[in-house]
Amino acid sequence: MTPTVSPYQQYVYAYPHKTAYRPLPDRPSLRSLWAGEPKDALSLYAHIPFCEVRCGFCNLFTRIGAPEGLTTAYLDALERQATAVREALGDSAEVRFATAAFGGGTPTFLTAAELERLCDLAEHRMGADLRAIPLSVEASPATATADRLAVLAERGTTRLSIGVQSFVDSEARAAVRPQRRADVEAALGRVRDTGIPVLNIDLIYGIDGQTDATWLHSLDAALAWHPEELYLYPLYVRPLTGLGRRGPAAGDPAWDAQRLRLYRLGRDHLLAHGYVQHSMRMFRRADAPAEGPDDYACQTDGMIGLGCGARSYTRHLHYSFDYAVGMSEIRGIIDDYVSRPAADFARAEHGRRIDGHEARRRHLLQSLLQAQGLPVDDYRTRFGKLPHDDFGTELDRFADRGWLTGDGAHLRLTPEGLAHSDAIGPELFSAAVRAAMAEYERK
């Protein structure tokens, strides 16, 4: 029988979490970090830390608005960083980007001309062929204007993700996401008019006042656009966010029950409408077109992150700039970033070393939280052991709860395991990472 474990502890999209990062006293050069790394299937990520408003649930690295000249200064700094990083990667014949993404914040906060410049940086400074690889871009309804979307479509965007959260205006207000459904529908129409192959719509469950009926209403409103992808996110109330200032609701059994009920309702509704579940959050239409070649594996391949809020991954070090959630601290980090000379971008400043044990833990975690699970032979080929040799205690505990199954070739979460992904992920954190996260001073 499954014990009482809160399903909603932490959304794990990368490991270790950035609150486990610390200043790197030696400030290693990027050239030395990347010298021995495989560079034939890299991911490129550019972070744009600006939004027109900040949603009440958001703890991402972003600021509201931008004073005159700040976006230009930010792109100038992004260009200096891109130049330094590309030089550090070395021989261009060895460097290939397999996938790219622009996130934030809201990349479409930038004007159409600024988006052109961002694409130019990715292509001409970094060497990413945006028209030949999957390119995902995040947008909001208010910033998904025709001119911006036209730029993105022309430059090779294969996936446009738009944060709707709810098609019910009162629920959007409750989530401190001020928008009108009519404006959302107009934005979705503009996205469809561009012909970008994959439309993703983000929805949130667990909003104050949301019911089974209103949740199904939002799901059906989204399905009317036949999106290739839908992401269903549980609402979290995090420290230093708009909703967090109203008092935390984490650990409330009634709220956990509501979110779990709405998750199951949404999951079953999408499965019945021809969608395939790829993770707790991601559902893809069974007949959705392929996005193009994508031979990047998040468990094994490196990532280049550009901009404040972006991470970079090598096999032995994950690094980024300083991290914050509070508005004044974020503004200070952005102001510092835009003032930096090119030489500053040639070294890593904040990060966390990844030893062999953490590499195995990361591989297991990031594989297991996908519906396809972990191919046992892949793990054995990479690490010379079986997953149970390293994590038998944790895996047996998940199996005892009914969350994990295996056939010898794969380890996969059961449907109930996928529902508890946000409990499984944190349980796989190492003691050292847990301690570092606990010691992090929120700002």
Tab-separated table of N, CA, C and O in Angstrom, residues 134-183:
chain	number	residue	atom	x	y	z
A	134	PRO	N	16.044	21.417	-34.125
A	134	PRO	CA	14.861	21.846	-33.373
A	134	PRO	C	15.157	23.128	-32.597
A	134	PRO	O	16.161	23.234	-31.895
A	135	LEU	N	14.272	24.115	-32.730
A	135	LEU	CA	14.388	25.383	-32.007
A	135	LEU	C	13.073	25.642	-31.291
A	135	LEU	O	12.027	25.787	-31.930
A	136	SER	N	13.127	25.702	-29.962
A	136	SER	CA	11.937	25.949	-29.146
A	136	SER	C	12.026	27.347	-28.549
A	136	SER	O	13.091	27.757	-28.065
A	137	VAL	N	10.904	28.061	-28.573
A	137	VAL	CA	10.863	29.430	-28.045
A	137	VAL	C	9.625	29.568	-27.160
A	137	VAL	O	8.544	29.105	-27.512
A	138	GLU	N	9.808	30.233	-26.005
A	138	GLU	CA	8.704	30.481	-25.093
A	138	GLU	C	8.103	31.857	-25.366
A	138	GLU	O	8.813	32.794	-25.727
A	139	ALA	N	6.781	31.968	-25.169
A	139	ALA	CA	6.079	33.220	-25.429
A	139	ALA	C	4.930	33.367	-24.438
A	139	ALA	O	4.528	32.402	-23.782
A	140	SER	N	4.418	34.568	-24.346
A	140	SER	CA	3.207	34.838	-23.575
A	140	SER	C	2.148	35.361	-24.537
A	140	SER	O	2.475	35.867	-25.619
A	141	PRO	N	0.880	35.268	-24.177
A	141	PRO	CA	-0.156	35.774	-25.082
A	141	PRO	C	0.043	37.241	-25.456
A	141	PRO	O	-0.127	37.621	-26.624
A	142	ALA	N	0.422	38.076	-24.492
A	142	ALA	CA	0.536	39.510	-24.765
A	142	ALA	C	1.687	39.845	-25.708
A	142	ALA	O	1.634	40.844	-26.425
A	143	THR	N	2.728	39.015	-25.701
A	143	THR	CA	3.905	39.331	-26.531
A	143	THR	C	3.958	38.511	-27.817
A	143	THR	O	4.893	38.684	-28.607
A	144	ALA	N	2.995	37.623	-28.027
A	144	ALA	CA	2.969	36.823	-29.251
A	144	ALA	C	2.335	37.641	-30.377
A	144	ALA	O	1.260	37.317	-30.898
A	145	THR	N	3.014	38.702	-30.755
A	145	THR	CA	2.512	39.589	-31.802
A	145	THR	C	2.903	39.057	-33.179
A	145	THR	O	3.852	38.269	-33.310
A	146	ALA	N	2.205	39.502	-34.190
A	146	ALA	CA	2.424	38.975	-35.540
A	146	ALA	C	3.847	39.217	-36.013
A	146	ALA	O	4.456	38.340	-36.647
A	147	ASP	N	4.408	40.406	-35.742
A	147	ASP	CA	5.751	40.690	-36.237
A	147	ASP	C	6.812	39.843	-35.548
A	147	ASP	O	7.741	39.341	-36.190
A	148	ARG	N	6.649	39.626	-34.242
A	148	ARG	CA	7.610	38.777	-33.537
A	148	ARG	C	7.513	37.328	-34.021
A	148	ARG	O	8.531	36.661	-34.272
A	149	LEU	N	6.284	36.834	-34.133
A	149	LEU	CA	6.089	35.457	-34.574
A	149	LEU	C	6.610	35.235	-35.984
A	149	LEU	O	7.156	34.166	-36.300
A	150	ALA	N	6.477	36.237	-36.831
A	150	ALA	CA	6.977	36.112	-38.200
A	150	ALA	C	8.491	35.931	-38.212
A	150	ALA	O	9.037	35.136	-38.987
A	151	VAL	N	9.181	36.673	-37.347
A	151	VAL	CA	10.630	36.515	-37.247
A	151	VAL	C	10.984	35.102	-36.811
A	151	VAL	O	11.836	34.429	-37.409
A	152	LEU	N	10.321	34.638	-35.771
A	152	LEU	CA	10.637	33.315	-35.245
A	152	LEU	C	10.363	32.225	-36.272
A	152	LEU	O	11.153	31.279	-36.418
A	153	ALA	N	9.261	32.340	-36.986
A	153	ALA	CA	8.932	31.338	-38.005
A	153	ALA	C	9.967	31.346	-39.118
A	153	ALA	O	10.427	30.283	-39.566
A	154	GLU	N	10.350	32.529	-39.551
A	154	GLU	CA	11.302	32.636	-40.659
A	154	GLU	C	12.692	32.131	-40.254
A	154	GLU	O	13.410	31.573	-41.087
A	155	ARG	N	13.032	32.266	-38.987
A	155	ARG	CA	14.366	31.859	-38.544
A	155	ARG	C	14.436	30.391	-38.125
A	155	ARG	O	15.462	29.928	-37.646
A	156	GLY	N	13.359	29.649	-38.292
A	156	GLY	CA	13.447	28.207	-38.113
A	156	GLY	C	12.837	27.644	-36.854
A	156	GLY	O	13.078	26.466	-36.532
A	157	THR	N	12.039	28.416	-36.137
A	157	THR	CA	11.415	27.903	-34.912
A	157	THR	C	10.529	26.698	-35.239
A	157	THR	O	9.663	26.773	-36.112
A	158	THR	N	10.756	25.607	-34.543
A	158	THR	CA	9.958	24.402	-34.757
A	158	THR	C	8.914	24.202	-33.663
A	158	THR	O	7.984	23.408	-33.830
A	159	ARG	N	9.087	24.923	-32.532
A	159	ARG	CA	8.161	24.751	-31.410
A	159	ARG	C	7.977	26.092	-30.717
A	159	ARG	O	8.957	26.742	-30.363
A	160	LEU	N	6.718	26.483	-30.537
A	160	LEU	CA	6.385	27.715	-29.815
A	160	LEU	C	5.559	27.315	-28.601
A	160	LEU	O	4.495	26.698	-28.729
A	161	SER	N	6.064	27.629	-27.418
A	161	SER	CA	5.378	27.286	-26.179
A	161	SER	C	4.773	28.543	-25.580
A	161	SER	O	5.481	29.526	-25.349
A	162	ILE	N	3.473	28.510	-25.331
A	162	ILE	CA	2.792	29.702	-24.836
A	162	ILE	C	2.146	29.392	-23.482
A	162	ILE	O	1.435	28.403	-23.316
A	163	GLY	N	2.435	30.244	-22.517
A	163	GLY	CA	1.907	30.058	-21.175
A	163	GLY	C	0.517	30.648	-21.040
A	163	GLY	O	0.364	31.868	-20.933
A	164	VAL	N	-0.489	29.806	-21.073
A	164	VAL	CA	-1.881	30.248	-20.909
A	164	VAL	C	-2.304	30.082	-19.453
A	164	VAL	O	-2.882	30.986	-18.852
A	165	GLN	N	-2.027	28.920	-18.884
A	165	GLN	CA	-2.293	28.556	-17.478
A	165	GLN	C	-3.777	28.293	-17.212
A	165	GLN	O	-4.119	27.308	-16.603
A	166	SER	N	-4.662	29.177	-17.652
A	166	SER	CA	-6.100	28.915	-17.511
A	166	SER	C	-6.856	29.745	-18.542
A	166	SER	O	-6.496	30.891	-18.807
A	167	PHE	N	-7.913	29.144	-19.101
A	167	PHE	CA	-8.793	29.873	-20.010
A	167	PHE	C	-9.949	30.525	-19.254
A	167	PHE	O	-10.832	31.107	-19.879
A	168	VAL	N	-9.946	30.413	-17.934
A	168	VAL	CA	-10.972	31.034	-17.102
A	168	VAL	C	-10.381	32.305	-16.508
A	168	VAL	O	-9.408	32.250	-15.746
A	169	ASP	N	-10.940	33.445	-16.846
A	169	ASP	CA	-10.338	34.726	-16.445
A	169	ASP	C	-10.181	34.855	-14.939
A	169	ASP	O	-9.167	35.367	-14.449
A	170	SER	N	-11.156	34.380	-14.186
A	170	SER	CA	-11.067	34.501	-12.726
A	170	SER	C	-9.933	33.652	-12.167
A	170	SER	O	-9.273	34.041	-11.195
A	171	GLU	N	-9.680	32.513	-12.771
A	171	GLU	CA	-8.567	31.681	-12.330
A	171	GLU	C	-7.229	32.316	-12.697
A	171	GLU	O	-6.267	32.248	-11.918
A	172	ALA	N	-7.163	32.914	-13.859
A	172	ALA	CA	-5.931	33.620	-14.239
A	172	ALA	C	-5.626	34.728	-13.228
A	172	ALA	O	-4.480	34.921	-12.815
A	173	ARG	N	-6.656	35.448	-12.817
A	173	ARG	CA	-6.446	36.501	-11.812
A	173	ARG	C	-6.002	35.900	-10.484
A	173	ARG	O	-5.136	36.449	-9.800
A	174	ALA	N	-6.591	34.759	-10.102
A	174	ALA	CA	-6.224	34.124	-8.838
A	174	ALA	C	-4.770	33.673	-8.830
A	174	ALA	O	-4.123	33.659	-7.781
A	175	ALA	N	-4.246	33.333	-9.998
A	175	ALA	CA	-2.838	32.936	-10.130
A	175	ALA	C	-1.935	34.144	-10.366
A	175	ALA	O	-0.742	33.977	-10.617
A	176	VAL	N	-2.508	35.331	-10.250
A	176	VAL	CA	-1.805	36.594	-10.551
A	176	VAL	C	-1.203	36.508	-11.952
A	176	VAL	O	-0.021	36.730	-12.189
A	177	ARG	N	-2.087	36.158	-12.884
A	177	ARG	CA	-1.743	36.072	-14.303
A	177	ARG	C	-2.798	36.905	-15.039
A	177	ARG	O	-3.726	36.374	-15.659
A	178	PRO	N	-2.720	38.226	-14.948
A	178	PRO	CA	-3.789	39.065	-15.501
A	178	PRO	C	-3.849	38.985	-17.028
A	178	PRO	O	-2.945	39.446	-17.724
A	179	GLN	N	-4.899	38.369	-17.528
A	179	GLN	CA	-5.101	38.273	-18.971
A	179	GLN	C	-6.569	37.939	-19.225
A	179	GLN	O	-7.261	37.416	-18.356
A	180	ARG	N	-7.018	38.256	-20.421
A	180	ARG	CA	-8.387	37.942	-20.808
A	180	ARG	C	-8.381	36.800	-21.813
A	180	ARG	O	-7.503	36.724	-22.673
A	181	ARG	N	-9.373	35.940	-21.711
A	181	ARG	CA	-9.422	34.804	-22.618
A	181	ARG	C	-9.441	35.257	-24.077
A	181	ARG	O	-8.812	34.621	-24.937
A	182	ALA	N	-10.135	36.332	-24.355
A	182	ALA	CA	-10.201	36.802	-25.744
A	182	ALA	C	-8.809	37.109	-26.278
A	182	ALA	O	-8.496	36.826	-27.453
A	183	ASP	N	-7.948	37.680	-25.436
A	183	ASP	CA	-6.581	37.987	-25.870
A	183	ASP	C	-5.766	36.714	-26.064
A	183	ASP	O	-4.924	36.628	-26.968
